[in-house]
């Protein structure tokens, strides 16, 4: 993907890797009000099953296309609070970055989310891949599009916290 | 491992890390026909339990020693198709790289594979370490030897897709 | 976190990442007698639940504040040997590093530990974050403080091998 051995590509990789690590810690540490700031505006944040993604079906489990919608989602989650308390902890690996025209980047990585309930019970909540389009236009990286492709389709009703 | 601070070592690490990430995405995205291209020819791809590996017992769960054998394996898997449909998603971390004489590299990393069945059921399928010998002779990295050392020995009958 | 694009920061990141990968392989490969060598002396190694950490309660599940205590812990574990044989395999990702005054570093990362029993049974043993303070004073990196913040509080009785 990245042109091998190029110094500026190594520096770019570090920058994006750090940015995407920040995204994960923001969610896992329950600083969800900061989550929309990782996105450009407008943007696309979409959670979709692998099955629908591979069939080209546009039906997602969740979709937001502006920072406002991302903020609304967090706000209503904080207000409703009808779900059993739980936390997430992500693992993300296998990051690959590809340069695209006009300073855009295409990224992909694998994620695994373990959910821990208030009673201490831990379980695999979700696994799959992030398919991203990032922009560096404003200096700092921002997510223009994040497709969260879930391996499993048995997840919908439990999806409260973003992935 | 890598000589700290050396610029060319940072670039080498990026290159190998990207190559090994490509390996994982190839399997997880079910582009298995491309999988043998990650290997030199001849090569050694061997899956072995931690117990046998530590006792020095050569008995592996699976072993291929040429690209041809790797291709045969994928071909027969596609043809037989007797197993319940499922997908893998890898996490790989803790990569360390050591330079060896004649442009060879010794690598190690930890992996975790989550298997998702067609009905959506997810489970830890395998975890362990990759012990690799890579060559850069032909310009691009190639795997001369990949030892897949599994923590658990309860896996044999389910082993269809490569790890 | 790291100043974007700076070459020396990319080299520093590689060095710390390799050091922390070495920590994980040391534990997972059962070379536990080498584990204390990753720490400065005195040091702080503390395992604490997320709940207690966020409430500011100092009560940890385990705490060592010198290399001697770390060594004692391993020695008594080797001697007692009353627990069912099992191995760990870590995944660590999302590493972020921040420079602090006087050559110190603040690091954070997410971990996931899968435990495999002698009969082959695998399970998620622990997940959470490492919050570290490292020093580079002596040339090589050393851990001055490692806080292991566990998502779950249901773990105490099983905690034999360090995380």
Short mmCIF file of C-alpha atoms in Angstrom, two decimals, chain A residues 7 11 14-15 17-18 21-22 24-25 28-30 87-92 112 114 116 118-124, chain C residues 1-2 4-5 7 10 13 50 91-96 108-112 124-129 151-154:
data_model
loop_
_atom_site.label_atom_id
_atom_site.label_comp_id
_atom_site.label_asym_id
_atom_site.label_seq_id
_atom_site.Cartn_x
_atom_site.Cartn_y
_atom_site.Cartn_z
CA UNK A 7 10.26 8.68 5.11
CA UNK A 11 5.54 9.90 9.28
CA UNK A 14 2.34 7.45 12.50
CA UNK A 15 0.04 10.43 12.34
CA UNK A 17 -2.31 5.57 13.47
CA UNK A 18 -2.22 7.99 16.40
CA UNK A 21 -5.96 5.27 18.33
CA UNK A 22 -7.40 8.48 19.76
CA UNK A 24 -10.78 4.25 20.09
CA UNK A 25 -9.71 5.66 23.46
CA UNK A 28 -13.62 3.22 25.42
CA UNK A 29 -13.00 5.89 28.06
CA UNK A 30 -16.58 7.13 27.73
CA UNK A 87 -18.20 -0.53 28.70
CA UNK A 88 -16.34 -1.29 25.50
CA UNK A 89 -12.67 -1.99 24.95
CA UNK A 90 -11.40 -2.09 21.35
CA UNK A 91 -8.51 -3.88 19.73
CA UNK A 92 -7.60 -2.47 16.30
CA UNK A 112 -12.58 -6.39 17.92
CA UNK A 114 -15.13 -6.69 24.06
CA UNK A 116 -17.99 -5.70 29.91
CA UNK A 118 -21.56 -3.94 35.35
CA UNK A 119 -21.49 -7.39 36.98
CA UNK A 120 -18.11 -8.04 35.37
CA UNK A 121 -19.24 -10.36 32.59
CA UNK A 122 -17.09 -10.00 29.45
CA UNK A 123 -18.00 -11.06 25.89
CA UNK A 124 -17.04 -10.47 22.30
CA UNK C 1 -0.05 13.13 20.87
CA UNK C 2 3.35 12.76 19.22
CA UNK C 4 3.13 14.82 13.68
CA UNK C 5 5.74 14.21 11.05
CA UNK C 7 11.38 11.88 12.30
CA UNK C 10 8.71 8.13 14.63
CA UNK C 13 7.63 5.36 18.80
CA UNK C 50 -11.87 0.56 36.15
CA UNK C 91 -3.22 -8.46 22.13
CA UNK C 92 -2.10 -4.86 22.63
CA UNK C 93 -3.12 -1.97 20.37
CA UNK C 94 -3.93 1.73 20.27
CA UNK C 95 -0.55 2.78 21.66
CA UNK C 96 -0.19 6.54 22.18
CA UNK C 108 -1.40 4.31 26.96
CA UNK C 109 -2.65 1.25 25.11
CA UNK C 110 -5.49 -1.28 25.17
CA UNK C 111 -4.88 -4.92 26.02
CA UNK C 112 -6.84 -8.16 25.75
CA UNK C 124 -11.25 -13.90 27.51
CA UNK C 125 -9.36 -13.52 30.78
CA UNK C 126 -8.96 -9.75 30.97
CA UNK C 127 -9.29 -6.59 28.93
CA UNK C 128 -8.52 -2.99 29.76
CA UNK C 129 -5.80 -0.38 29.36
CA UNK C 151 -12.71 -3.35 32.71
CA UNK C 152 -14.10 -6.15 34.85
CA UNK C 153 -13.85 -6.62 38.59
CA UNK C 154 -14.46 -10.37 38.46
#
